[in-house]
One Martini backbone bead per residue (centre of mass of N, CA, C, O) as a GRO file, in nm:
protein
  238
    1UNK     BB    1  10.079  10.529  10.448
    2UNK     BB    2  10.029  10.269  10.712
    3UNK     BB    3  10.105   9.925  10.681
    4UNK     BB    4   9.993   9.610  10.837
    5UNK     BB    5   9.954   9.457  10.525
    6UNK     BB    6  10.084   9.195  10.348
    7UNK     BB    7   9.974   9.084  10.004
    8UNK     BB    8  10.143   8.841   9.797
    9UNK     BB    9  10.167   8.799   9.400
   10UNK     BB   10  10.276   8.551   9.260
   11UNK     BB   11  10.358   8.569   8.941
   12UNK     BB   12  10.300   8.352   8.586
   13UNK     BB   13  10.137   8.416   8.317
   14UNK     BB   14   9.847   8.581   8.447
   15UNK     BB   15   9.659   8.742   8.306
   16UNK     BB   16   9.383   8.651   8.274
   17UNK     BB   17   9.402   8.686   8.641
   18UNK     BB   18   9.424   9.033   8.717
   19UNK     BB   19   9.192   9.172   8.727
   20UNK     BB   20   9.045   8.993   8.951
   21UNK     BB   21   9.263   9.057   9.151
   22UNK     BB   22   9.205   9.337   9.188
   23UNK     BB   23   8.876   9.324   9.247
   24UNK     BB   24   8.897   9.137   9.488
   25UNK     BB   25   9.144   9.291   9.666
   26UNK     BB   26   9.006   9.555   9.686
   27UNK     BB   27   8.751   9.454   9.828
   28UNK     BB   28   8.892   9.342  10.092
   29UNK     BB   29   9.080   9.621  10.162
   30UNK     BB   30   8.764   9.791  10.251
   31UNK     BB   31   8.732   9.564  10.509
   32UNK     BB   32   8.961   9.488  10.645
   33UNK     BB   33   9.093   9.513  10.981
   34UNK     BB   34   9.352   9.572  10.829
   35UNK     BB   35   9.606   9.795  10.683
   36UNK     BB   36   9.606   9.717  10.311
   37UNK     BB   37   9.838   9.553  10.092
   38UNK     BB   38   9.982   9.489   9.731
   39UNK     BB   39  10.279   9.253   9.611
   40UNK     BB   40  10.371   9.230   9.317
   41UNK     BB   41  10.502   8.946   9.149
   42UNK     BB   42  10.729   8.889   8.901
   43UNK     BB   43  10.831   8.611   8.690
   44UNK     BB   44  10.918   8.673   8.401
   45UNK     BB   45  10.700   8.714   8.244
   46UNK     BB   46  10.587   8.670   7.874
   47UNK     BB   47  10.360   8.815   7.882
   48UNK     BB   48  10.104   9.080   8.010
   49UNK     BB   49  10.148   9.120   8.311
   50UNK     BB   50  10.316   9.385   8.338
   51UNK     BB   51  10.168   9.557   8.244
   52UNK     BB   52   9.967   9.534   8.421
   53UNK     BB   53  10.058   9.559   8.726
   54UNK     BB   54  10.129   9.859   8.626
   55UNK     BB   55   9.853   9.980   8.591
   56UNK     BB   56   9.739   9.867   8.892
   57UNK     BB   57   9.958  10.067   9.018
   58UNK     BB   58   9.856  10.329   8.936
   59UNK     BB   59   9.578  10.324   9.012
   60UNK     BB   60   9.673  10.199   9.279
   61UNK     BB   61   9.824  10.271   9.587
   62UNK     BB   62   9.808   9.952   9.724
   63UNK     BB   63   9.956   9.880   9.442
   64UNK     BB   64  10.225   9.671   9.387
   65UNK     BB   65  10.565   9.632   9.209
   66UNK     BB   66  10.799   9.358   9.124
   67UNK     BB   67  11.056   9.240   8.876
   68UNK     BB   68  11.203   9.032   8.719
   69UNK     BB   69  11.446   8.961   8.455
   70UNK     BB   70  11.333   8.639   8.509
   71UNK     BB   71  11.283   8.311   8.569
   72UNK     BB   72  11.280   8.162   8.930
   73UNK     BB   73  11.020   8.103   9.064
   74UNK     BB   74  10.810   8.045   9.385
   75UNK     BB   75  11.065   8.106   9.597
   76UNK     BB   76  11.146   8.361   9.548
   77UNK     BB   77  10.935   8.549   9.507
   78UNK     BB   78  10.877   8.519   9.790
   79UNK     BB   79  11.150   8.645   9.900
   80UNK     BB   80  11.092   8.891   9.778
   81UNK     BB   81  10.875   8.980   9.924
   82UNK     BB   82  10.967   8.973  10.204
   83UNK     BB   83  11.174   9.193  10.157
   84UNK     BB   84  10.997   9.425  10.074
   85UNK     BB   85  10.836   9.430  10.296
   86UNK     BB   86  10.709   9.666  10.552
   87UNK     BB   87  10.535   9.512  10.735
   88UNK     BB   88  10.421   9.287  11.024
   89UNK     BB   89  10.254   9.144  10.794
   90UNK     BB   90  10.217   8.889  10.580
   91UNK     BB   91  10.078   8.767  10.292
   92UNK     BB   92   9.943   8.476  10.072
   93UNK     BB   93   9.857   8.471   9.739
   94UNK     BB   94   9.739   8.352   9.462
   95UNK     BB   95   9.653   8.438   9.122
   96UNK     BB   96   9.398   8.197   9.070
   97UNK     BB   97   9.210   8.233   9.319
   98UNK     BB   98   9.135   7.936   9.465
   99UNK     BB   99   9.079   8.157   9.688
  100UNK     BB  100   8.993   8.356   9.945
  101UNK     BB  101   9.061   8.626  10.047
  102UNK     BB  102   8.848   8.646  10.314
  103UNK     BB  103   9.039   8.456  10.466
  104UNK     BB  104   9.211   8.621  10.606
  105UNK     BB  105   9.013   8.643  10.843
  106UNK     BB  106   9.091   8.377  10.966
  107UNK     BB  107   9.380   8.429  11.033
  108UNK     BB  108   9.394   8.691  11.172
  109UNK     BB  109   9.263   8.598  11.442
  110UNK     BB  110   9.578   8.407  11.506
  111UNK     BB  111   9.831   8.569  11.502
  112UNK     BB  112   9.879   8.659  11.759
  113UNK     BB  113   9.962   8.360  11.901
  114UNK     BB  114  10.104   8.343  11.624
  115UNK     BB  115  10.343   8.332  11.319
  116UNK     BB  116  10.165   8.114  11.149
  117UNK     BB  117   9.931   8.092  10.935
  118UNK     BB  118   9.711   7.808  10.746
  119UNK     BB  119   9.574   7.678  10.505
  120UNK     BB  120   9.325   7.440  10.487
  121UNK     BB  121   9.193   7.285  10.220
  122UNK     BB  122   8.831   7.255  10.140
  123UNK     BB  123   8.710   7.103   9.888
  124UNK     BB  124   8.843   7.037   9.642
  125UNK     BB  125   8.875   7.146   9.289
  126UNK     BB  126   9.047   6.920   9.151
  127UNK     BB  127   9.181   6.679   9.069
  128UNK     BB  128   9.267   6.382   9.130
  129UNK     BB  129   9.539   6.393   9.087
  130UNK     BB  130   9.645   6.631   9.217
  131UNK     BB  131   9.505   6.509   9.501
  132UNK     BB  132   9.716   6.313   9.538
  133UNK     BB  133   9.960   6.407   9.511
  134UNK     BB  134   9.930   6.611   9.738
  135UNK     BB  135   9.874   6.373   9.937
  136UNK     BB  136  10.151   6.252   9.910
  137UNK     BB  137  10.369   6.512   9.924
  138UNK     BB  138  10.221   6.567  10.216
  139UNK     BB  139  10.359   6.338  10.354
  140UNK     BB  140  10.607   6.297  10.327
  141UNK     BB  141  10.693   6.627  10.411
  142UNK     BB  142  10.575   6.528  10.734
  143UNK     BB  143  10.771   6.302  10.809
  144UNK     BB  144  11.001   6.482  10.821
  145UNK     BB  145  10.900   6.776  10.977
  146UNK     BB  146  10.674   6.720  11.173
  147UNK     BB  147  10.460   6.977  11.144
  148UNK     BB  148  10.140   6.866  11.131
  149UNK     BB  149  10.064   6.924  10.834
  150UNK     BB  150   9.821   6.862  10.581
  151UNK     BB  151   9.872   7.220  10.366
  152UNK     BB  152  10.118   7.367  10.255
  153UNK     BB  153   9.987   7.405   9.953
  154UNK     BB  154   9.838   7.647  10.065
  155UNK     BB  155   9.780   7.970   9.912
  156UNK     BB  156   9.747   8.062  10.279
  157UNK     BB  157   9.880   8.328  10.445
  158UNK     BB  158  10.022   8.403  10.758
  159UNK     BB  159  10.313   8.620  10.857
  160UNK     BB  160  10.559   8.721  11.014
  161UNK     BB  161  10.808   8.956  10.941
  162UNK     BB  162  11.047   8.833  11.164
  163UNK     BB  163  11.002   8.523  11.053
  164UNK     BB  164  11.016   8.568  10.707
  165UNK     BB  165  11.336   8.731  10.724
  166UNK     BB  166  11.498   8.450  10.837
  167UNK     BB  167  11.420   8.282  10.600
  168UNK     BB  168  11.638   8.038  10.425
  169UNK     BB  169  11.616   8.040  10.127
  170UNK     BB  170  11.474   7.776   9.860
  171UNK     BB  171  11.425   7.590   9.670
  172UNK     BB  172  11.089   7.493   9.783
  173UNK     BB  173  11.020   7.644  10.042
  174UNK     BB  174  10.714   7.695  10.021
  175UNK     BB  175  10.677   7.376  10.161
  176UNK     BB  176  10.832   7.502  10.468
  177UNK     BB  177  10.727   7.741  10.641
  178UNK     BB  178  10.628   7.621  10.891
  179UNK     BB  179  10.901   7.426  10.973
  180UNK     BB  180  11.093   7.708  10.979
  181UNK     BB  181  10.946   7.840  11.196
  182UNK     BB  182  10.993   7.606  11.421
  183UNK     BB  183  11.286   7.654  11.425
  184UNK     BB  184  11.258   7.935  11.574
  185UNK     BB  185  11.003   7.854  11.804
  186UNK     BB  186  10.749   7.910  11.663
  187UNK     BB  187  10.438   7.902  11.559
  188UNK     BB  188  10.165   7.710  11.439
  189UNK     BB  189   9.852   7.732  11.213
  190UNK     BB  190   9.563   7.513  11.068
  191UNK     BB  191   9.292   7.637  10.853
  192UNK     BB  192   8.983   7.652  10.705
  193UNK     BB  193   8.944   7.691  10.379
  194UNK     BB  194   8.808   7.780  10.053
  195UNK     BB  195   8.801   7.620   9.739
  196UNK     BB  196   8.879   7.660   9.398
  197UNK     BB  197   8.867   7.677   9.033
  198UNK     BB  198   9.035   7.694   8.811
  199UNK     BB  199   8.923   7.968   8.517
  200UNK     BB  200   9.224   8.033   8.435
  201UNK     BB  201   9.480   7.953   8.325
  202UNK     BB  202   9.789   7.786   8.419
  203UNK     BB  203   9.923   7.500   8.569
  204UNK     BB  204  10.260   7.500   8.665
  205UNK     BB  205  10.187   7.201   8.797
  206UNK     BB  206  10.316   6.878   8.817
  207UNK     BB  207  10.330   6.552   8.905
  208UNK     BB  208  10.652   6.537   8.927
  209UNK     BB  209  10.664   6.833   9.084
  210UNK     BB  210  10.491   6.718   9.336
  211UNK     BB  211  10.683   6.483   9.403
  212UNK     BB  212  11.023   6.494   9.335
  213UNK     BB  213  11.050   6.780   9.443
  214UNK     BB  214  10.952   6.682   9.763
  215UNK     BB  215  11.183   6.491   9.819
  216UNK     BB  216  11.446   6.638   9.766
  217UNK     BB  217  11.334   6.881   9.980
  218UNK     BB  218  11.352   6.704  10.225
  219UNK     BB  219  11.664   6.694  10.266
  220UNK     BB  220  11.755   6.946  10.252
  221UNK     BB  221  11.567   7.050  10.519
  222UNK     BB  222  11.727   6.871  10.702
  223UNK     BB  223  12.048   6.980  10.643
  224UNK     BB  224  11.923   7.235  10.799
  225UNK     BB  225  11.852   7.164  11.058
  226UNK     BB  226  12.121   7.087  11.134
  227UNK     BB  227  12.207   7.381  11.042
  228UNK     BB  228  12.104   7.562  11.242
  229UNK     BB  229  12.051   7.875  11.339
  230UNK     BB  230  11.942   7.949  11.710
  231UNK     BB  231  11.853   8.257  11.906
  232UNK     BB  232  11.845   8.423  12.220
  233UNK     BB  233  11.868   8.727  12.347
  234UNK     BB  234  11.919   8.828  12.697
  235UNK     BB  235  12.132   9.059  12.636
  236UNK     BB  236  12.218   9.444  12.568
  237UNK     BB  237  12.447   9.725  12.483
  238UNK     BB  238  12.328  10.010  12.333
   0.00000   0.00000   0.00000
């Protein structure tokens, strides 16, 4: 069966969300305008997170599950979806649903024209602190790498899969996407969709690693873009 569209599914101890994510994301497989695949990313699970993704990919063959031997974080998770995927189209939501798979569509509409859609959550239903921290944050890496995004931690993005596997991965990229596409020459796009309160599971991160994170990882980000190899073949004999 040849899928169009990986729909990437990185978690750390989400089980109470595992069932939820799985009745979600089936049915929107069912409706989907390409033929959609999702590949849950286990980081490392102490809870019962791996039996059920075990279970949930014996019973449905549209999903798939990798597993690390331990926890290494949420841009390993996503590097190694990118790794894994084999469609020509990668998406990414987390585990606790605070979006909305059908947002999918929203993005998909723009794909063809862009290299990279993401998601920019309106009417955010998290706490003051979190919706500071994260204003503050996304200002801050806005600053440095210029990428005009919004809200790079909206956890809904769709991205060509040979732009998503030239991306040189490290803690902390996965705030910035964007800017890594920009990097390669490509387009990036971003669009409004819908946002929910976490009902299930505990948020991963707190105001520290919200604030202190993304400015450390944004000197990184400088420092490659300085070294960054980028080319572009104009012939070859095969």
């Amino acid at each position: 069966m040849k899928y169009e569209f990986t729909i990437l599914v990185p978690l750390y101890n989400e089980e109470p969300n595992l069932l939820r994510v799985e009745q979600e994301l089936d049915l929107y497989i069912k409706k989907a305008p390409v033929k959609t695949c999702v590949l849950f990313i286990n980081d490392g699970s102490t809870d019962n997170s791996l039996q059920l993704v075990q279970e949930i990919s014996r019973r449905n063959e549209a999903f798939k599950f990798i597993s690390f031997d331990r926890n290494y974080g949420l841009s390993s998770a996503i590097k190694a979806g990118f790794d894994h995927a084999d469609t020509p189209l990668i998406g990414y939501i987390d585990s606790d649903l605070q979006t909305d798979p059908e947002d999918f569509n929203l993005l998909l509409q723009h794909i063809g024209e862009y290299d990279l859609v993401t998601g920019m959550r309106t009417n955010r239903k998290d706490s003051v602190k979190k919706n500071l921290s994260s204003l503050i944050a996304n200002g801050i890496r806005r600053s440095f790498t210029q990428d005009g995004m919004d809200d790079t931690g909206c956890p809904l993005k769709v991205i060509k899969a040979d732009y998503a596997k030239r991306i040189p991965m490290f803690k902390g990229l996965h705030r910035f996407l964007p800017a890594m596409v920009l990097l390669q020459n490509g387009r990036v796009k971003q669009v409004p969709v819908r946002h929910y309160a976490r009902i299930a599971g505990k948020a991963k991160f707190h105001l520290l690693n919200r604030l202190a994170g993304p400015l450390v990882d944004c000197f990184a980000f400088l420092w490659m873009k300085r070294s960054y190899i980028n080319y572009k073949v104009a012939e070859k004999n095969e």
